[in-house]
Structure formats: C-alpha cells, structure tokens
Short mmCIF file of C-alpha atoms in Angstrom, two decimals:
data_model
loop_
_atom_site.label_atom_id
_atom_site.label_comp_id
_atom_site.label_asym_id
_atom_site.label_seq_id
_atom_site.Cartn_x
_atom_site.Cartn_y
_atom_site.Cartn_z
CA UNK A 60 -17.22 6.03 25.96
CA UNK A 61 -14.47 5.85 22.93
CA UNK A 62 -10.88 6.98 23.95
CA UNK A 63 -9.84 10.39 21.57
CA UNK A 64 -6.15 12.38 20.78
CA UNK A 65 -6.39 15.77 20.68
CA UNK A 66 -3.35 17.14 18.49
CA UNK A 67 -2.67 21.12 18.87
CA UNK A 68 -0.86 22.72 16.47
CA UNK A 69 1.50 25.82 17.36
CA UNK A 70 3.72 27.08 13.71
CA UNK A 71 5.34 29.56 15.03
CA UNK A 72 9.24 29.38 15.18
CA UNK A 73 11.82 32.04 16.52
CA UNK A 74 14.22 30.62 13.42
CA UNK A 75 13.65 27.67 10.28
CA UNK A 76 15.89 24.79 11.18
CA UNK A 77 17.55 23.93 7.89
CA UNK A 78 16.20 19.95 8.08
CA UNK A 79 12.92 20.77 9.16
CA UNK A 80 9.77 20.52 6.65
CA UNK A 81 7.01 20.66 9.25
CA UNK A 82 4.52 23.00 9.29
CA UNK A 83 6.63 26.31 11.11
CA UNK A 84 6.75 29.93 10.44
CA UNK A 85 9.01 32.24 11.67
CA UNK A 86 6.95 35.50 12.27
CA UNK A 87 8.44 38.74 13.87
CA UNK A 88 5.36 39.27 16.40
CA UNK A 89 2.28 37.30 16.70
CA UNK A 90 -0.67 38.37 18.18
CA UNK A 91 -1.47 36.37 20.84
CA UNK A 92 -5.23 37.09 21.85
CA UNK A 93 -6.77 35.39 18.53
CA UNK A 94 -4.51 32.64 18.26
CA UNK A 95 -6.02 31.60 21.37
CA UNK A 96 -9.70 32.45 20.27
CA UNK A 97 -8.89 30.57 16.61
CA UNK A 98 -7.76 27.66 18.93
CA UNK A 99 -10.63 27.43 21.20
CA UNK A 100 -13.05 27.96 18.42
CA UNK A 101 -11.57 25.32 16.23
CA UNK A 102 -11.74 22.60 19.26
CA UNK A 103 -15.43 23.66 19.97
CA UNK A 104 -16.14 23.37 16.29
CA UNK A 105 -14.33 19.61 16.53
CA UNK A 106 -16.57 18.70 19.61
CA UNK A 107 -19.77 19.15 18.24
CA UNK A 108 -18.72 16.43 15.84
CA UNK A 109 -17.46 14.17 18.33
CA UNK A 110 -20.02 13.47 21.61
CA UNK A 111 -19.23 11.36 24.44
CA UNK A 112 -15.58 10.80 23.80
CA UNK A 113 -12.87 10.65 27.01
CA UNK A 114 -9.72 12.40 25.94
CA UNK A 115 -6.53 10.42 26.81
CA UNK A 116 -3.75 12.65 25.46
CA UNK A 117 -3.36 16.30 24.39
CA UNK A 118 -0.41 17.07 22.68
CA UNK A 119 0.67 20.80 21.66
CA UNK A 120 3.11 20.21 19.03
CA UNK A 121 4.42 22.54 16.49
CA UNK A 122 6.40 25.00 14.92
CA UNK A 123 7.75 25.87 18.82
CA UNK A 124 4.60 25.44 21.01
CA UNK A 125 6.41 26.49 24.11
CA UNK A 126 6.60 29.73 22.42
CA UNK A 127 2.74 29.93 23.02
CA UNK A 128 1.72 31.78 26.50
CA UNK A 129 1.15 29.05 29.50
CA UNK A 130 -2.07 30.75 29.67
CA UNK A 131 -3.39 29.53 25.92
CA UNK A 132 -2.07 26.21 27.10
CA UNK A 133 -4.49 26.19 30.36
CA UNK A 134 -7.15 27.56 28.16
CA UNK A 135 -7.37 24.83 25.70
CA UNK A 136 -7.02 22.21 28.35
CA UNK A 137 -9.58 23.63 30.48
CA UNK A 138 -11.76 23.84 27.47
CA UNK A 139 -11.21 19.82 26.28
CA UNK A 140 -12.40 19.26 30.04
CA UNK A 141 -15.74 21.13 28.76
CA UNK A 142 -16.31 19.41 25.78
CA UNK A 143 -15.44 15.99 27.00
CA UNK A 144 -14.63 13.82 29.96
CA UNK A 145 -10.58 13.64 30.65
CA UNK A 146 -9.15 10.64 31.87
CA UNK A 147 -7.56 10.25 35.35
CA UNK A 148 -4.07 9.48 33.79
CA UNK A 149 -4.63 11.99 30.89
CA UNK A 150 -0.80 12.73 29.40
CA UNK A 151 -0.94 16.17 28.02
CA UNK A 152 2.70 17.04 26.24
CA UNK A 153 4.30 20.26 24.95
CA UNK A 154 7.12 20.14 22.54
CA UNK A 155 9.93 22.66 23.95
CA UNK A 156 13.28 23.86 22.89
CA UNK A 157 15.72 23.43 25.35
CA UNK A 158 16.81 27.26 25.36
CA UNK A 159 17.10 29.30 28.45
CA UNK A 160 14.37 31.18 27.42
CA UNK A 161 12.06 28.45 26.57
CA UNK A 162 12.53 26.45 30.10
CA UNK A 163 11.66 29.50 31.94
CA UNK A 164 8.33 29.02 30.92
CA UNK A 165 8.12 25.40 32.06
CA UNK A 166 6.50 26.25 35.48
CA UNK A 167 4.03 28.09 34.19
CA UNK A 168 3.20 25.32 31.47
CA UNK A 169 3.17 22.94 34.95
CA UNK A 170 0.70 24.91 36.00
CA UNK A 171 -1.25 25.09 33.49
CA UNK A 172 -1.65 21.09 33.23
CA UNK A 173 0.82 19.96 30.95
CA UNK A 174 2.23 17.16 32.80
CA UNK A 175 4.83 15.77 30.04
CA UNK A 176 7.68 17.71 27.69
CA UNK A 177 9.02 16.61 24.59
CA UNK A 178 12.26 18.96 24.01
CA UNK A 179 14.63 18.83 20.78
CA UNK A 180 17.78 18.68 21.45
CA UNK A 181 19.07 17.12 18.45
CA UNK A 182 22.45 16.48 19.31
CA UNK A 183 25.07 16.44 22.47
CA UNK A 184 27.99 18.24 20.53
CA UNK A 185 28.54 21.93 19.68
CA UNK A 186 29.36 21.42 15.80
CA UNK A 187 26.59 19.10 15.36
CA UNK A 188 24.39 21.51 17.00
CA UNK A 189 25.74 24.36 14.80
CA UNK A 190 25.42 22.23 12.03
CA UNK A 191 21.61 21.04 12.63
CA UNK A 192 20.34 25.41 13.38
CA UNK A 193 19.79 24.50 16.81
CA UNK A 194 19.80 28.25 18.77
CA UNK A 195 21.29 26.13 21.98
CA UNK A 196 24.45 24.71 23.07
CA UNK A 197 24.97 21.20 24.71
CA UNK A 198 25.40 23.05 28.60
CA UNK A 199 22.39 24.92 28.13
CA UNK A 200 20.47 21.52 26.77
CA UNK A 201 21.28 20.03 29.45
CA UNK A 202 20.21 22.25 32.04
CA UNK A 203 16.85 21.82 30.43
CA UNK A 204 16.54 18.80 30.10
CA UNK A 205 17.55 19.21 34.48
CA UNK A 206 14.67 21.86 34.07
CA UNK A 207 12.16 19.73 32.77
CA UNK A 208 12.69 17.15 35.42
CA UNK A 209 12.02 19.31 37.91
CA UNK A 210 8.76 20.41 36.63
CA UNK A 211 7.21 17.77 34.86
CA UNK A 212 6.79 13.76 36.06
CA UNK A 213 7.94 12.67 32.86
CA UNK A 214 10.00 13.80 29.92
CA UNK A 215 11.51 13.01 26.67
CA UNK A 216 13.97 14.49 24.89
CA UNK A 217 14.87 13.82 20.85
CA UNK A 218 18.62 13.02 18.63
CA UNK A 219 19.11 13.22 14.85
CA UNK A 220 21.56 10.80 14.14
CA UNK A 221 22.92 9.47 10.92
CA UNK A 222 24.56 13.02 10.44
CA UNK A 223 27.04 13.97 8.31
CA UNK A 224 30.92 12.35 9.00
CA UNK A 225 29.22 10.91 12.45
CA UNK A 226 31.28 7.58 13.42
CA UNK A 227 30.28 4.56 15.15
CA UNK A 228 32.24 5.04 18.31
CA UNK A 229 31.06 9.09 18.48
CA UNK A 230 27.82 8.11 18.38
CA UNK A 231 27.92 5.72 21.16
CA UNK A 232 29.71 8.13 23.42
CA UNK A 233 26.81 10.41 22.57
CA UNK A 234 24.12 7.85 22.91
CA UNK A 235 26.06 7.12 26.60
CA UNK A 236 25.72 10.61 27.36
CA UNK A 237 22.25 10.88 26.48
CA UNK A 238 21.14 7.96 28.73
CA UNK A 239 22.79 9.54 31.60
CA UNK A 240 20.30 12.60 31.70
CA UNK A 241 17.24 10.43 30.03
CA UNK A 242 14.20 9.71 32.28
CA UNK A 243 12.21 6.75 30.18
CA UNK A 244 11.66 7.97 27.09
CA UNK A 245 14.32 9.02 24.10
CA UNK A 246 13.57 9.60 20.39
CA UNK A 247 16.03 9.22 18.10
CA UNK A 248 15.76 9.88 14.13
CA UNK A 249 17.62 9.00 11.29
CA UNK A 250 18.39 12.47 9.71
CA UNK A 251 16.48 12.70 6.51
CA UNK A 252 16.71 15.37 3.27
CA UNK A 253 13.17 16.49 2.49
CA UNK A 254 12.53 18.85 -0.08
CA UNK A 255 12.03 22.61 -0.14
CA UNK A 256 14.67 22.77 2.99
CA UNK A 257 17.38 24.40 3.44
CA UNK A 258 19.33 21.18 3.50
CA UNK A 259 17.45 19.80 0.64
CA UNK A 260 19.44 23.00 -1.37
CA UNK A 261 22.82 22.47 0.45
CA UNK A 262 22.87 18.77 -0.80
CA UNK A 263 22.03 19.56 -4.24
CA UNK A 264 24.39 21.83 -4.44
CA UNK A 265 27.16 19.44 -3.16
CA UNK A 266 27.91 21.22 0.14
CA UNK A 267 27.37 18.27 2.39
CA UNK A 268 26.40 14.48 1.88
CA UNK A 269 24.68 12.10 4.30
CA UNK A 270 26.68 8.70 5.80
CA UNK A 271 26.61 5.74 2.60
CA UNK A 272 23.53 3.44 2.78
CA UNK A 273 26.08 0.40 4.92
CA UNK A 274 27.04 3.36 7.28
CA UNK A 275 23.44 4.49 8.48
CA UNK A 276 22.29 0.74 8.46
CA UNK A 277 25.16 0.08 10.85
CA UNK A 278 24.06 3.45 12.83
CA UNK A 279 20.75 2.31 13.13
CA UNK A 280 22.19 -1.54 14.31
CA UNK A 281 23.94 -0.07 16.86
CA UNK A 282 21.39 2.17 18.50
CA UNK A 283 19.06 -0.64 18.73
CA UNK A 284 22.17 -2.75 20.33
CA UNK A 285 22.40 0.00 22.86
CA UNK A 286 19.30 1.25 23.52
CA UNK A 287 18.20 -2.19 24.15
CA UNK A 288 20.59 -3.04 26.50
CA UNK A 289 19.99 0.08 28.55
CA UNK A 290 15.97 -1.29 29.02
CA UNK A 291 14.76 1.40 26.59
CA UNK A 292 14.26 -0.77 23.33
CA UNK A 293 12.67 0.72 20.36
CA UNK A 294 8.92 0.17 20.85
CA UNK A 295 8.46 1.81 17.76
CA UNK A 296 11.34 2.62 14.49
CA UNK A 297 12.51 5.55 16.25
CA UNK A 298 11.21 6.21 20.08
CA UNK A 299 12.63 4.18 22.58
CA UNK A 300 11.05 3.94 26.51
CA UNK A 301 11.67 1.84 29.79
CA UNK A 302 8.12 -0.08 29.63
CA UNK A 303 5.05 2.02 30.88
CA UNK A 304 6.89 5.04 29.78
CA UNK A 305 5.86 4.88 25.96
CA UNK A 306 4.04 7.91 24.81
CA UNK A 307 0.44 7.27 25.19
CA UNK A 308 -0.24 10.36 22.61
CA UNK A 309 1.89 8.57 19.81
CA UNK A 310 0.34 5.56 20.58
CA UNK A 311 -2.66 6.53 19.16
CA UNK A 312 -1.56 7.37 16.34
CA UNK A 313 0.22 4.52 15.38
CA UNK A 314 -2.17 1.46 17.02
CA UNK A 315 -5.08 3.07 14.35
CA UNK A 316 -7.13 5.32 17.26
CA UNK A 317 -9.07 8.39 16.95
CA UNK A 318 -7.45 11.04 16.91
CA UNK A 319 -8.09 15.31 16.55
CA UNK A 320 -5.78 17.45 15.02
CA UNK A 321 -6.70 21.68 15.70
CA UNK A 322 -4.59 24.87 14.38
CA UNK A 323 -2.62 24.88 11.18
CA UNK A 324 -1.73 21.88 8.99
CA UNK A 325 -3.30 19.38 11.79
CA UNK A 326 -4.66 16.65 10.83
CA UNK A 327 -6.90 14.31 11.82
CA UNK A 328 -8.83 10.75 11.87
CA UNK A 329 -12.63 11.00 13.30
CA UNK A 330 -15.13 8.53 13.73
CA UNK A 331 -18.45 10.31 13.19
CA UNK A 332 -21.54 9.25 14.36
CA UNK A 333 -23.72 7.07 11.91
CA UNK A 334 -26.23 9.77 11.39
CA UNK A 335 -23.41 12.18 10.18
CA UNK A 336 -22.47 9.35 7.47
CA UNK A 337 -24.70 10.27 4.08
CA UNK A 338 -25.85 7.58 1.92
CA UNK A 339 -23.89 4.33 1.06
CA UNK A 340 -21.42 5.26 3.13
CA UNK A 341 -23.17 5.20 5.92
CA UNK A 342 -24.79 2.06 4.66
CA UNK A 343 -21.66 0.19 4.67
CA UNK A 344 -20.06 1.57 7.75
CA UNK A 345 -17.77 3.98 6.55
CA UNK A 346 -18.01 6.88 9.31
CA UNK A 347 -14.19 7.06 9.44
CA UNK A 348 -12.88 10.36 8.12
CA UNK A 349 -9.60 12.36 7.24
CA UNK A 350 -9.45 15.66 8.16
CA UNK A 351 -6.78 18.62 7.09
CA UNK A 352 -6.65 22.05 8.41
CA UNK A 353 -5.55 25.35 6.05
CA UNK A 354 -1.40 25.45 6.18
CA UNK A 355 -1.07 29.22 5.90
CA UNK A 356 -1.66 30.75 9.60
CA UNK A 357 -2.85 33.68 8.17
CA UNK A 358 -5.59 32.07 5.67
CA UNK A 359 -6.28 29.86 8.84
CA UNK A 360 -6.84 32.22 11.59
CA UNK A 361 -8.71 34.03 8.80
CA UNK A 362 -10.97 31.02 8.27
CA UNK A 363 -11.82 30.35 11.98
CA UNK A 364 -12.65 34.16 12.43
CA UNK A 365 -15.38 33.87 9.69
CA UNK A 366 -16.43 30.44 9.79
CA UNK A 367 -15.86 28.69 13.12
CA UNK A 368 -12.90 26.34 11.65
CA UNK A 369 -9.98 26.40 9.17
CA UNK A 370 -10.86 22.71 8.04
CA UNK A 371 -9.52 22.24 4.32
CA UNK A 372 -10.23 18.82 4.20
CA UNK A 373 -12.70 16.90 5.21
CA UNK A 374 -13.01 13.30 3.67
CA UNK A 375 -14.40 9.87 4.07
CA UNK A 376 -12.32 7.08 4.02
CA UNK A 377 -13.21 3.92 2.49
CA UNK A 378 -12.81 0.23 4.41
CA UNK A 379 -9.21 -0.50 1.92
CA UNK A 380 -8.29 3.05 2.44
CA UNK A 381 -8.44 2.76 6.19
CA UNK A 382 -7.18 -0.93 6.27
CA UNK A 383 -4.15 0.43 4.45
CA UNK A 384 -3.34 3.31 6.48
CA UNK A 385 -3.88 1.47 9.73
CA UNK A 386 -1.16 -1.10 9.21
CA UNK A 387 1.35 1.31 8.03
CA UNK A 388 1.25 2.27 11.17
CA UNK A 389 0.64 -0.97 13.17
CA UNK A 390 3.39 -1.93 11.14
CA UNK A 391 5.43 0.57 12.82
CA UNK A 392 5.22 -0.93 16.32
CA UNK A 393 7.27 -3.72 17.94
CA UNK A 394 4.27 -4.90 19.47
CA UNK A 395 3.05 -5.79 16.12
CA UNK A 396 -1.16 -6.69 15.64
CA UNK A 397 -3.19 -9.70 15.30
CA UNK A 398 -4.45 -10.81 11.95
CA UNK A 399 -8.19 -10.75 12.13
CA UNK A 400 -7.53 -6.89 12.56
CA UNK A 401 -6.84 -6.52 9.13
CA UNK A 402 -9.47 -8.86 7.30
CA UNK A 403 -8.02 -7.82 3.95
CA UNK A 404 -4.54 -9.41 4.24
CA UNK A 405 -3.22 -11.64 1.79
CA UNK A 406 -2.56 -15.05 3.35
CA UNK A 407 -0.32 -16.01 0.87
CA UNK A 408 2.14 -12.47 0.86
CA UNK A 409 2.29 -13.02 5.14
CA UNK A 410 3.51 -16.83 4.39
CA UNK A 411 5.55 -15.24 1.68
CA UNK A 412 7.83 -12.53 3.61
CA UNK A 413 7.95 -15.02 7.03
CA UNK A 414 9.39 -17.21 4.44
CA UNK A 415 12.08 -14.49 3.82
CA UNK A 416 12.12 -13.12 7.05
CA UNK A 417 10.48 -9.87 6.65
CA UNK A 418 7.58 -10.52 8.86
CA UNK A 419 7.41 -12.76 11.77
CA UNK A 420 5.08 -14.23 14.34
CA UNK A 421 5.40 -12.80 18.06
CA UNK A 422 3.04 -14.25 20.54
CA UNK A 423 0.18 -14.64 18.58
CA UNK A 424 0.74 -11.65 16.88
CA UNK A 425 2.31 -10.15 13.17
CA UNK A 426 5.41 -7.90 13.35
CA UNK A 427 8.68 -7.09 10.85
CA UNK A 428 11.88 -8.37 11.58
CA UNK A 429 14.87 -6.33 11.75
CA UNK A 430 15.31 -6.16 8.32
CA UNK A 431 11.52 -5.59 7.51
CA UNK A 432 11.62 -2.49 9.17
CA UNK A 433 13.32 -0.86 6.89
CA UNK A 434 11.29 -2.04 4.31
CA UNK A 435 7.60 -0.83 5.80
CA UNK A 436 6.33 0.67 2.32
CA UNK A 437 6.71 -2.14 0.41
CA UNK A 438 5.67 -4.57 3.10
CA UNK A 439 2.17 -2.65 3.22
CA UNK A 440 1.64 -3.21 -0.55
CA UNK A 441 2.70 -6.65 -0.47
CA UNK A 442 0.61 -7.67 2.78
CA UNK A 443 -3.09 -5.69 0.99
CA UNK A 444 -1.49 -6.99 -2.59
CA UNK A 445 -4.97 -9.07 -3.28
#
C-alpha cells in the first residue's frame, strides 16, 4: 500500500503579517459549520481518486489553523481514517500562534488527534516582534511554547532571521535562547521581501532595508555553526532536528512523495491509477499529476457546495517535468539522493560543479556543498541541462 500526505489548508488570519504572502485572509466572522462540510467533502472527493493508500502525515497548515474549532480538526482526521488506512506512527501537525488565546485550544486539538504543533514565533525580542506583526510578546511565546510541551509529544517552533540591523552576536544570544526551550525540531528562515506585502511596499518606499548580501551569508554561516553544534543540524536549508525528530510531513514533500493538498490554495502531487491516465499518457507512464485548489475562500467554499471540490487545477505532469521538480527538492535535503533516481542527469554538469565544489558525493549519494545551497536554482538547470 503507497505511503500519502494529506495537506489541510486553514486561510483564515485574526491580522496580515506584513512579510507574509501565503494564502491568509483576515475575515471578521467565519462560519464555521461549512468550512467543515467544504473540508470533508473536498477530502472525500480526493479519496475516490486515490484507493488503497496509508496516510503517514496530516498537516493543517494555513492562514492560522488553530483558529479552526478542535472539533473540525477531529472531524477531518476521523474522516482520513475512513477513506484510508493510518499508520501506527501517523504525525498529524497544526500550525499555531503562540498567543494566549491560541494555546488554550491546544488540549482540545490533543484530543482531537493532533499529536505535533508547529507555532510561529518569529523572533525572541519585543522590537523584532513588533517589527515582524506578530500579536504576541516574547513572555507569552514562551509560555506556549511551555504549553505545547505539555500537550503534545513533540513540537517545533519557527525564527525569521536575517532581519533588519540584526548583528552577529544578537543573533546568537537569540539562537541560545531558543535552544533552551526547543524540543528537537527548530525552523529558522532567512527573512525574504515577496511582492504584494506589506513589506514588499515599505522597502520600495525606502522605509527599511534588509542586512547586505556578506551580512546574511555570514547569518546563515553562523546558524549552521550553532545549530550544528547543539545536535540539531540543518537536515534541510532551513529546519533543523536532533535525528528522528525531522518532520515526517515535510519530508514528503521534499524526498518527491505523494502528497494531498485540501481547502484553499492547496496543492497537490497524485499518483492516479493507470486506468485514470487517458491515452499516451497513460501509455508512457505518466499518471503523476499537479493539482491546485481555487485561492478565494469564498469562490472555493462556493465550488465545493456545488460541485464536490474547489479543484482549479488539475494537470498531468510529464517524465522531465516531474524529474525537474523532484530534485529541486531532493536538492533541498542534506541527505542528498542517489543518481539512478534521476535518469535524466547530465553526467558531464555533476563532474562539472564537484569540480567546483557545488555538488559533492556523500556515501554513495549526490548533495550541494555549502556553497551550492545557495545556489539550488541554477544547480537544477545545470544538473537536467542535456
């Protein structure tokens, strides 16, 4: 029986962070009853696409899923456990804010069967946190990240560093900090500018500027130089775990597996059965497909109410298409891959960037070097150049 991710996707936010360009709406009231319905609907409508599949992670990201009732959460698990088998060590996540409100919640999410949390906290000093929108303070972080010990057997909790004016030595002391209240899992992201945010504006109109190119290199250097040393090394750019603690969701993702995606703006990577595959693509084995949900909550909850699903997209992907998507991500993971997974490198580019120390060989298998990392785009063009 092949392994399957099921994504869930909750946009709802109680306020836009100003760096954020994921899929979130802030909403004054939402009406709980058909969210739940839309979601249960949606993951039936998935299922009957996808027989005899064991589910090895749930994860109910967002928007602000712990905004959801814990009761929508114990539906939706329940139902997976209908449409599929669930494996023993099944890790089943919720993203959370680390607000007072927000951990109250966490025993009911407990009970419900969500046995891992994922909270933002962002940073581990007041201006930083005023700076990034965050609606919490570094005491009341804290006491949920406490919180989320109690109630869950494991937890993560994420940093944005690479902020504005942020020093070497600050960031240590805040990296220090962090480890002292981390279980065996941090992730920790290089603050980015994406477009149609609020930051995205505040840059071009000169209010702030991120740390020079040297400056978040060095930033990045040195969280790699600590994290490793504290037996959490990077096993991917930017998530960091004592070994066994990795997140099996993630995982997924990134090692090329099947994955689901339900709600708004999900998406998805199927494997259909044969029969499903029309024509030549079926012919030569093409039964992998990309899937997209409907952005807009409305038009999506809209969608599911009339026609079982708020799919927008639902596309085959071609052997080069999948190759190249697959070792982006591969590509992303310390534990690199082996070469006859990807017939369709070029021999010559792999000699090539070992040669200049891009890419090199660890036990048996293909990874980047330091330096590669930061250079992942490019390396996938070069290594699927012929």
């Amino acid at each position: 029986m092949e392994s399957l991710a099921l994504y869930i996707h909750w946009p709802f936010c109680r306020a836009k962070c100003p760096y954020c360009d994921f899929n979130s709406h802030v909403r004054e009231s939402v009406d709980q009853e058909p969210w739940k319905n839309g979601l249960l609907a949606e993951l039936a409508f998935i299922a009957s696409h996808l027989p005899n599949r064991c589910i090895t992670s749930i994860f109910f990201g967002g928007g602000t899923p712990s905004l959801m009732p814990p009761a929508t959460a114990a539906a939706l698990i329940e139902a997976a456990a209908r449409h599929w088998a669930m494996d023993a060590a099944c890790e089943i996540t919720l993203e959370a804010n680390p607000t007072s409100a927000e951990s109250a919640a966490f025993s009911g999410f407990a009970a419900a069967g969500v046995n891992r949390v994922s909270l933002g906290v962002q940073a581990l000093n007041e201006a930083d946190l005023r700076f990034l929108g965050r609606k919490h303070d570094v005491s009341e972080a804290l006491a949920g990240v406490k919180l989320a010990a109690r109630y869950f057997p494991r937890y993560s909790f994420d940093l944005i560093y690479a902020r504005p004016g942020q020093g070497i030595a600050s960031w240590k002391e805040e990296l220090a900090r962090a480890l002292d209240h981390a279980d065996g899992h941090l992730s920790l992201y290089q603050l980015t500018i994406e477009e149609q945010t609020a930051f995205h504006a505040a840059v071009e109109r000169g209010e702030f500027a991120l740390p020079r190119d040297a400056m978040a290199a060095r930033l990045y250097e040195v969280t790699q130089e600590v994290m490793e040393i504290a037996g959490m090394p990077a096993y991917e750019i930017s998530n960091h775990a004592r070994p066994g603690h990795e997140s099996r969701h993630n995982l997924a993702y990134w090692r090329g597996q099947e994955y689901a995606g339900i709600g708004p703006g999900a998406h998805g990577r199927l494997v259909i059965p044969p029969e499903c595959a029309g024509g030549a693509a079926r012919e030569r084995g093409e039964n992998w497909v990309a899937t997209a949900t409907l952005k807009s909550p409305e038009r999506w909850l809209q969608s599911v109410q009339t026609k079982g699903h708020g799919m927008e997209i639902w596309q085959q992907l071609g052997v080069r298409e999948r190759q190249e998507e697959a070792l982006m991500m591969r590509l992303r993971l310390r534990e690199g891959f082996a070469r006859d997974e990807f017939p369709l490198l070029d021999a010559a580019a792999v000699a090539k960037l070992q040669t200049q120390r891009l890419l090199e060989d660890h036990e048996a298998r293909l990874r980047p070097t330091a330096k590669g990392r930061l250079l992942l785009n490019w390396l996938t063009a070069e290594l699927l150049a012929a």
